[in-house]
PDB file of C-alpha atoms in Angstrom:
ATOM      1  CA  MET A   1      98.767 125.020 108.797  1.00 52.00           C
ATOM      2  CA  THR A   2     100.672 122.122 107.290  1.00 59.00           C
ATOM      3  CA  ASP A   3     102.521 121.353 110.540  1.00 57.00           C
ATOM      4  CA  GLU A   4      99.173 120.599 112.203  1.00 62.00           C
ATOM      5  CA  LEU A   5      98.303 117.977 109.591  1.00 67.00           C
ATOM      6  CA  LEU A   6     101.298 115.665 109.781  1.00 71.00           C
ATOM      7  CA  ARG A   7     103.009 113.598 112.455  1.00 66.00           C
ATOM      8  CA  LYS A   8     106.770 114.053 112.786  1.00 65.00           C
ATOM      9  CA  ALA A   9     108.833 111.614 110.774  1.00 56.00           C
ATOM     10  CA  ALA A  10     110.926 109.126 112.735  1.00 51.00           C
ATOM     11  CA  ARG A  11     114.658 109.030 112.005  1.00 48.00           C
ATOM     12  CA  ARG A  12     114.423 105.692 110.226  1.00 56.00           C
ATOM     13  CA  GLY A  13     114.292 105.507 106.443  1.00 82.00           C
ATOM     14  CA  LEU A  14     113.362 109.177 106.213  1.00 88.00           C
ATOM     15  CA  ALA A  15     112.083 109.085 102.633  1.00 90.00           C
ATOM     16  CA  ASP A  16     109.824 106.142 103.460  1.00 92.00           C
ATOM     17  CA  GLU A  17     108.687 107.836 106.662  1.00 92.00           C
ATOM     18  CA  CYS A  18     107.881 111.002 104.724  1.00 93.00           C
ATOM     19  CA  ALA A  19     105.901 108.994 102.181  1.00 94.00           C
ATOM     20  CA  ASP A  20     104.038 107.219 104.994  1.00 94.00           C
ATOM     21  CA  SER A  21     103.183 110.481 106.754  1.00 94.00           C
ATOM     22  CA  VAL A  22     101.893 112.211 103.633  1.00 95.00           C
ATOM     23  CA  ARG A  23     100.033 109.077 102.493  1.00 94.00           C
ATOM     24  CA  ASP A  24      98.347 108.821 105.887  1.00 94.00           C
ATOM     25  CA  ALA A  25      97.297 112.464 105.658  1.00 94.00           C
ATOM     26  CA  ILE A  26      95.875 111.924 102.166  1.00 94.00           C
ATOM     27  CA  PHE A  27      93.965 108.816 103.242  1.00 92.00           C
ATOM     28  CA  ASP A  28      92.648 110.630 106.323  1.00 90.00           C
ATOM     29  CA  GLY A  29      91.272 113.352 104.079  1.00 87.00           C
ATOM     30  CA  ARG A  30      93.610 116.021 105.467  1.00 91.00           C
ATOM     31  CA  PHE A  31      95.048 116.586 101.992  1.00 93.00           C
ATOM     32  CA  PRO A  32      92.004 116.208  99.702  1.00 90.00           C
ATOM     33  CA  PRO A  33      92.153 115.614  95.940  1.00 89.00           C
ATOM     34  CA  GLY A  34      93.667 118.650  94.252  1.00 90.00           C
ATOM     35  CA  ALA A  35      95.417 119.878  97.400  1.00 93.00           C
ATOM     36  CA  PRO A  36      98.939 121.273  96.845  1.00 94.00           C
ATOM     37  CA  LEU A  37     101.902 119.553  98.484  1.00 95.00           C
ATOM     38  CA  ARG A  38     104.705 122.080  98.992  1.00 93.00           C
ATOM     39  CA  GLU A  39     108.122 120.585  99.516  1.00 91.00           C
ATOM     40  CA  VAL A  40     109.430 123.360 101.785  1.00 93.00           C
ATOM     41  CA  GLU A  41     106.394 123.283 104.069  1.00 93.00           C
ATOM     42  CA  LEU A  42     106.403 119.493 104.279  1.00 94.00           C
ATOM     43  CA  ALA A  43     110.112 119.422 105.133  1.00 93.00           C
ATOM     44  CA  GLU A  44     109.611 121.953 107.904  1.00 93.00           C
ATOM     45  CA  SER A  45     106.547 120.179 109.276  1.00 92.00           C
ATOM     46  CA  LEU A  46     108.174 116.752 109.280  1.00 92.00           C
ATOM     47  CA  GLY A  47     111.518 117.992 110.561  1.00 91.00           C
ATOM     48  CA  VAL A  48     113.504 116.483 107.696  1.00 91.00           C
ATOM     49  CA  SER A  49     115.470 117.671 104.671  1.00 91.00           C
ATOM     50  CA  ARG A  50     113.853 118.701 101.421  1.00 92.00           C
ATOM     51  CA  GLY A  51     115.737 115.832  99.787  1.00 92.00           C
ATOM     52  CA  ALA A  52     113.952 113.293 102.004  1.00 93.00           C
ATOM     53  CA  VAL A  53     110.603 114.901 101.203  1.00 93.00           C
ATOM     54  CA  ARG A  54     111.423 114.896  97.498  1.00 92.00           C
ATOM     55  CA  GLU A  55     112.201 111.175  97.601  1.00 93.00           C
ATOM     56  CA  GLY A  56     109.042 110.477  99.598  1.00 94.00           C
ATOM     57  CA  LEU A  57     106.902 112.392  97.114  1.00 94.00           C
ATOM     58  CA  ALA A  58     108.525 110.488  94.250  1.00 93.00           C
ATOM     59  CA  GLN A  59     107.364 107.271  95.914  1.00 93.00           C
ATOM     60  CA  LEU A  60     103.809 108.603  96.191  1.00 94.00           C
ATOM     61  CA  GLN A  61     103.929 109.622  92.541  1.00 94.00           C
ATOM     62  CA  ARG A  62     104.847 106.059  91.604  1.00 93.00           C
ATOM     63  CA  GLU A  63     101.842 104.872  93.629  1.00 93.00           C
ATOM     64  CA  GLY A  64      99.593 107.191  91.617  1.00 92.00           C
ATOM     65  CA  LEU A  65      98.635 109.388  94.576  1.00 94.00           C
ATOM     66  CA  ILE A  66     100.138 112.678  93.442  1.00 94.00           C
ATOM     67  CA  ARG A  67     100.783 114.500  90.199  1.00 91.00           C
ATOM     68  CA  THR A  68     103.701 116.750  89.481  1.00 86.00           C
ATOM     69  CA  GLY A  69     105.488 118.143  86.462  1.00 75.00           C
ATOM     70  CA  TRP A  70     108.003 120.652  85.220  1.00 75.00           C
ATOM     71  CA  HIS A  71     107.005 124.114  86.473  1.00 73.00           C
ATOM     72  CA  ARG A  72     103.745 122.702  87.827  1.00 81.00           C
ATOM     73  CA  PRO A  73     102.735 122.379  91.469  1.00 89.00           C
ATOM     74  CA  THR A  74     102.667 118.965  93.113  1.00 93.00           C
ATOM     75  CA  THR A  75      99.069 118.085  93.990  1.00 95.00           C
ATOM     76  CA  VAL A  76      97.026 115.161  95.250  1.00 95.00           C
ATOM     77  CA  VAL A  77      95.470 113.361  92.295  1.00 93.00           C
ATOM     78  CA  GLU A  78      91.908 114.233  91.339  1.00 91.00           C
ATOM     79  CA  ALA A  79      90.354 111.281  89.526  1.00 91.00           C
ATOM     80  CA  THR A  80      89.419 111.758  85.887  1.00 92.00           C
ATOM     81  CA  ALA A  81      87.026 109.514  83.980  1.00 95.00           C
ATOM     82  CA  VAL A  82      89.998 107.841  82.275  1.00 95.00           C
ATOM     83  CA  ASP A  83      91.660 107.212  85.641  1.00 94.00           C
ATOM     84  CA  VAL A  84      88.478 105.692  87.047  1.00 95.00           C
ATOM     85  CA  GLU A  85      87.877 103.422  84.064  1.00 96.00           C
ATOM     86  CA  GLU A  86      91.445 102.117  84.090  1.00 96.00           C
ATOM     87  CA  VAL A  87      91.857 101.601  87.830  1.00 96.00           C
ATOM     88  CA  TYR A  88      88.455 100.086  88.547  1.00 96.00           C
ATOM     89  CA  ARG A  89      88.556  97.712  85.591  1.00 96.00           C
ATOM     90  CA  VAL A  90      91.957  96.449  86.685  1.00 97.00           C
ATOM     91  CA  ARG A  91      90.653  96.143  90.228  1.00 97.00           C
ATOM     92  CA  ALA A  92      87.598  94.189  89.065  1.00 97.00           C
ATOM     93  CA  ALA A  93      89.773  91.626  87.300  1.00 97.00           C
ATOM     94  CA  LEU A  94      92.035  91.250  90.325  1.00 98.00           C
ATOM     95  CA  ASP A  95      89.201  91.103  92.874  1.00 97.00           C
ATOM     96  CA  ARG A  96      87.354  88.430  90.937  1.00 97.00           C
ATOM     97  CA  LEU A  97      90.416  86.198  90.797  1.00 97.00           C
ATOM     98  CA  ALA A  98      91.241  86.871  94.445  1.00 98.00           C
ATOM     99  CA  ALA A  99      87.716  86.062  95.629  1.00 97.00           C
ATOM    100  CA  VAL A 100      87.385  82.814  93.687  1.00 96.00           C
ATOM    101  CA  THR A 101      90.865  81.684  94.714  1.00 97.00           C
ATOM    102  CA  ALA A 102      90.226  82.602  98.354  1.00 97.00           C
ATOM    103  CA  MET A 103      87.003  80.594  98.301  1.00 96.00           C
ATOM    104  CA  ARG A 104      89.065  77.498  97.519  1.00 94.00           C
ATOM    105  CA  ARG A 105      91.932  78.183  99.916  1.00 96.00           C
ATOM    106  CA  ALA A 106      90.721  80.250 102.879  1.00 96.00           C
ATOM    107  CA  THR A 107      91.146  78.730 106.313  1.00 96.00           C
ATOM    108  CA  PRO A 108      88.419  78.948 108.972  1.00 96.00           C
ATOM    109  CA  GLN A 109      90.580  81.490 110.802  1.00 97.00           C
ATOM    110  CA  GLN A 110      90.811  83.686 107.704  1.00 97.00           C
ATOM    111  CA  LEU A 111      87.059  83.505 107.178  1.00 97.00           C
ATOM    112  CA  ASP A 112      86.514  84.430 110.823  1.00 97.00           C
ATOM    113  CA  ALA A 113      88.780  87.453 110.342  1.00 97.00           C
ATOM    114  CA  LEU A 114      86.584  88.636 107.456  1.00 97.00           C
ATOM    115  CA  ASP A 115      83.451  88.301 109.593  1.00 97.00           C
ATOM    116  CA  ARG A 116      85.088  90.273 112.392  1.00 97.00           C
ATOM    117  CA  LEU A 117      85.976  93.074 109.993  1.00 97.00           C
ATOM    118  CA  VAL A 118      82.371  93.289 108.793  1.00 97.00           C
ATOM    119  CA  ASP A 119      81.170  93.364 112.411  1.00 97.00           C
ATOM    120  CA  GLU A 120      83.659  96.133 113.104  1.00 97.00           C
ATOM    121  CA  MET A 121      82.394  98.078 110.078  1.00 96.00           C
ATOM    122  CA  ALA A 122      78.841  97.790 111.421  1.00 96.00           C
ATOM    123  CA  ALA A 123      79.888  98.913 114.886  1.00 97.00           C
ATOM    124  CA  GLU A 124      81.904 101.866 113.568  1.00 95.00           C
ATOM    125  CA  LEU A 125      79.059 102.871 111.269  1.00 94.00           C
ATOM    126  CA  ALA A 126      76.578 102.793 114.149  1.00 94.00           C
ATOM    127  CA  ALA A 127      78.965 104.898 116.226  1.00 95.00           C
ATOM    128  CA  GLY A 128      79.162 107.527 113.490  1.00 91.00           C
ATOM    129  CA  ALA A 129      82.716 106.833 112.367  1.00 90.00           C
ATOM    130  CA  GLY A 130      84.171 109.064 109.708  1.00 89.00           C
ATOM    131  CA  VAL A 131      84.739 108.084 106.115  1.00 88.00           C
ATOM    132  CA  PRO A 132      88.510 107.438 106.447  1.00 89.00           C
ATOM    133  CA  ARG A 133      87.934 104.898 109.230  1.00 92.00           C
ATOM    134  CA  LEU A 134      85.254 103.044 107.265  1.00 92.00           C
ATOM    135  CA  LEU A 135      87.419 103.024 104.148  1.00 93.00           C
ATOM    136  CA  ALA A 136      90.370 101.683 106.129  1.00 94.00           C
ATOM    137  CA  LEU A 137      88.227  98.750 107.296  1.00 96.00           C
ATOM    138  CA  ASP A 138      86.898  98.268 103.748  1.00 96.00           C
ATOM    139  CA  MET A 139      90.431  98.051 102.360  1.00 96.00           C
ATOM    140  CA  ALA A 140      91.534  95.768 105.205  1.00 97.00           C
ATOM    141  CA  PHE A 141      88.688  93.416 104.280  1.00 98.00           C
ATOM    142  CA  HIS A 142      89.931  93.153 100.714  1.00 97.00           C
ATOM    143  CA  ASP A 143      93.533  92.825 101.874  1.00 97.00           C
ATOM    144  CA  ARG A 144      92.431  89.757 103.843  1.00 98.00           C
ATOM    145  CA  ILE A 145      90.829  88.226 100.759  1.00 98.00           C
ATOM    146  CA  TYR A 146      94.070  88.606  98.822  1.00 98.00           C
ATOM    147  CA  GLU A 147      95.955  87.129 101.760  1.00 97.00           C
ATOM    148  CA  ALA A 148      93.564  84.156 101.839  1.00 97.00           C
ATOM    149  CA  ALA A 149      94.028  83.626  98.096  1.00 97.00           C
ATOM    150  CA  GLY A 150      97.697  82.882  98.780  1.00 96.00           C
ATOM    151  CA  ASN A 151      98.964  84.061  95.391  1.00 97.00           C
ATOM    152  CA  ARG A 152     102.009  86.284  95.832  1.00 97.00           C
ATOM    153  CA  ARG A 153     101.942  87.774  92.343  1.00 97.00           C
ATOM    154  CA  LEU A 154      98.232  88.488  92.612  1.00 98.00           C
ATOM    155  CA  THR A 155      98.834  90.296  95.906  1.00 97.00           C
ATOM    156  CA  GLU A 156     101.667  92.309  94.342  1.00 97.00           C
ATOM    157  CA  ALA A 157      99.357  93.343  91.498  1.00 97.00           C
ATOM    158  CA  TRP A 158      96.766  94.457  94.073  1.00 97.00           C
ATOM    159  CA  GLN A 159      99.381  96.436  95.996  1.00 95.00           C
ATOM    160  CA  ALA A 160     100.332  98.234  92.776  1.00 94.00           C
ATOM    161  CA  VAL A 161      96.842  99.784  92.505  1.00 96.00           C
ATOM    162  CA  ARG A 162      95.774  99.760  96.163  1.00 96.00           C
ATOM    163  CA  SER A 163      96.738 103.364  96.943  1.00 94.00           C
ATOM    164  CA  GLN A 164      94.864 104.672  93.909  1.00 95.00           C
ATOM    165  CA  VAL A 165      91.821 102.573  94.789  1.00 96.00           C
ATOM    166  CA  PHE A 166      91.810 104.041  98.307  1.00 94.00           C
ATOM    167  CA  LEU A 167      92.154 107.598  96.994  1.00 94.00           C
ATOM    168  CA  PHE A 168      89.434 107.177  94.378  1.00 94.00           C
ATOM    169  CA  GLN A 169      87.121 105.543  96.911  1.00 92.00           C
ATOM    170  CA  LEU A 170      87.743 108.483  99.224  1.00 90.00           C
ATOM    171  CA  GLN A 171      86.799 110.877  96.437  1.00 89.00           C
ATOM    172  CA  ARG A 172      83.710 108.803  95.615  1.00 89.00           C
ATOM    173  CA  VAL A 173      82.513 108.605  99.214  1.00 87.00           C
ATOM    174  CA  THR A 174      83.126 112.297  99.823  1.00 84.00           C
ATOM    175  CA  LEU A 175      81.071 113.224  96.772  1.00 82.00           C
ATOM    176  CA  ALA A 176      78.336 110.613  97.304  1.00 77.00           C
ATOM    177  CA  ARG A 177      77.953 111.321 101.027  1.00 70.00           C
ATOM    178  CA  GLY A 178      75.395 108.838 102.421  1.00 77.00           C
ATOM    179  CA  GLN A 179      75.411 106.348  99.536  1.00 80.00           C
ATOM    180  CA  TYR A 180      78.510 104.489 100.706  1.00 85.00           C
ATOM    181  CA  ARG A 181      77.331 104.271 104.315  1.00 87.00           C
ATOM    182  CA  ALA A 182      74.073 102.692 103.176  1.00 87.00           C
ATOM    183  CA  LEU A 183      75.842  99.915 101.268  1.00 88.00           C
ATOM    184  CA  VAL A 184      79.176  99.196 102.910  1.00 91.00           C
ATOM    185  CA  VAL A 185      78.161  96.678 105.584  1.00 94.00           C
ATOM    186  CA  ASP A 186      75.650  94.662 103.545  1.00 94.00           C
ATOM    187  CA  GLU A 187      77.942  94.433 100.511  1.00 93.00           C
ATOM    188  CA  HIS A 188      80.856  93.097 102.519  1.00 96.00           C
ATOM    189  CA  ARG A 189      78.729  90.773 104.623  1.00 96.00           C
ATOM    190  CA  GLU A 190      77.369  89.209 101.430  1.00 95.00           C
ATOM    191  CA  LEU A 191      80.896  88.707 100.075  1.00 95.00           C
ATOM    192  CA  ALA A 192      82.051  87.159 103.358  1.00 96.00           C
ATOM    193  CA  GLY A 193      79.017  84.867 103.394  1.00 95.00           C
ATOM    194  CA  LEU A 194      79.646  83.559  99.897  1.00 95.00           C
ATOM    195  CA  LEU A 195      83.309  82.942 100.669  1.00 95.00           C
ATOM    196  CA  ARG A 196      82.303  80.921 103.703  1.00 93.00           C
ATOM    197  CA  ALA A 197      79.565  78.997 101.891  1.00 91.00           C
ATOM    198  CA  GLY A 198      81.892  77.842  99.102  1.00 83.00           C
ATOM    199  CA  GLY A 199      80.913  76.102  95.910  1.00 77.00           C
ATOM    200  CA  ALA A 200      79.110  78.832  93.952  1.00 87.00           C
ATOM    201  CA  GLU A 201      82.151  80.286  92.209  1.00 91.00           C
ATOM    202  CA  ASP A 202      80.141  81.838  89.384  1.00 93.00           C
ATOM    203  CA  VAL A 203      77.935  83.685  91.885  1.00 94.00           C
ATOM    204  CA  LEU A 204      80.953  84.926  93.823  1.00 94.00           C
ATOM    205  CA  ASP A 205      82.673  85.982  90.598  1.00 95.00           C
ATOM    206  CA  ARG A 206      79.650  88.055  89.574  1.00 95.00           C
ATOM    207  CA  LEU A 207      79.269  89.590  93.025  1.00 94.00           C
ATOM    208  CA  ALA A 208      82.952  90.561  93.233  1.00 95.00           C
ATOM    209  CA  ALA A 209      82.705  92.194  89.798  1.00 95.00           C
ATOM    210  CA  GLU A 210      79.474  94.003  90.678  1.00 95.00           C
ATOM    211  CA  HIS A 211      80.945  95.236  93.968  1.00 93.00           C
ATOM    212  CA  VAL A 212      83.659  97.051  92.020  1.00 95.00           C
ATOM    213  CA  ASP A 213      81.379  98.133  89.174  1.00 95.00           C
ATOM    214  CA  VAL A 214      78.957  99.841  91.553  1.00 92.00           C
ATOM    215  CA  ALA A 215      81.846 101.924  92.864  1.00 92.00           C
ATOM    216  CA  ARG A 216      83.096 102.673  89.331  1.00 94.00           C
ATOM    217  CA  ARG A 217      79.701 103.785  88.040  1.00 94.00           C
ATOM    218  CA  SER A 218      79.008 105.796  91.184  1.00 91.00           C
ATOM    219  CA  LEU A 219      82.234 107.779  90.930  1.00 92.00           C
ATOM    220  CA  LEU A 220      81.894 108.355  87.192  1.00 94.00           C
ATOM    221  CA  ALA A 221      78.414 109.771  87.730  1.00 93.00           C
ATOM    222  CA  LEU A 222      79.723 112.149  90.385  1.00 90.00           C
ATOM    223  CA  LEU A 223      82.686 113.535  88.445  1.00 88.00           C
ATOM    224  CA  PRO A 224      82.254 116.979  86.876  1.00 80.00           C
ATOM    225  CA  GLU A 225      82.227 117.232  83.118  1.00 71.00           C
ATOM    226  CA  PRO A 226      85.692 117.772  81.563  1.00 60.00           C
ATOM    227  CA  ALA A 227      84.791 121.338  80.605  1.00 49.00           C
ATOM    228  CA  GLU A 228      84.266 122.163  84.274  1.00 44.00           C
ATOM    229  CA  ARG A 229      87.816 121.130  85.073  1.00 43.00           C
ATOM    230  CA  GLY A 230      89.325 123.912  83.048  1.00 45.00           C
ATOM    231  CA  CYS A 231      91.402 123.809  79.889  1.00 42.00           C
ATOM    232  CA  GLU A 232      95.078 122.972  79.646  1.00 43.00           C
ATOM    233  CA  VAL A 233      97.165 125.817  78.291  1.00 38.00           C
ATOM    234  CA  PRO A 234      99.924 124.595  75.979  1.00 36.00           C
TER     235      PRO A 234
END
């Protein structure tokens, strides 16, 4: 039941609260890619008007998390090959700039925060944490790199694709199962180590690009062929 999946919305900025609740549910895997999002059910579950839900869903559509259309159901986005190519290539360009800039500007406290996040990933992994928790730590790690870079416009560009990156990573990890768990700690520890070491910008640039490209290639390999997705009826 939908009402078991979502926390009640607080009476503050109801459209934003609705968007936050549904986004949280998507990122937790409670609404997987392709899942329908029914306005009436969401309004009842959240205890708000359909208008507030409609506005909240419009926000999620702008973030690239849901798809909707005239006389078509609203659903959580399922990544296509085109989506993956576009989002991950944009992310690679942003992550490379963020990493190199952060190497020059990061404070010792910011570097320590990255190390703590990697340690937390390792601890959660050892404790058998679920995919959403590991992904949340993964994204927090990259958020900290953008913060350390200290470039407001770069951070805004990252925020524009962040929700889609999270959703596509969730789809990738769900399909790949153990592959992500085997790589997540070592990959991020290596990035944190290079940021702390400083100096080798070309090495860090390549590693940041490869970190994203591994994810891109992994998800592309796991996606079904277009024919398996069904044909659009005009």
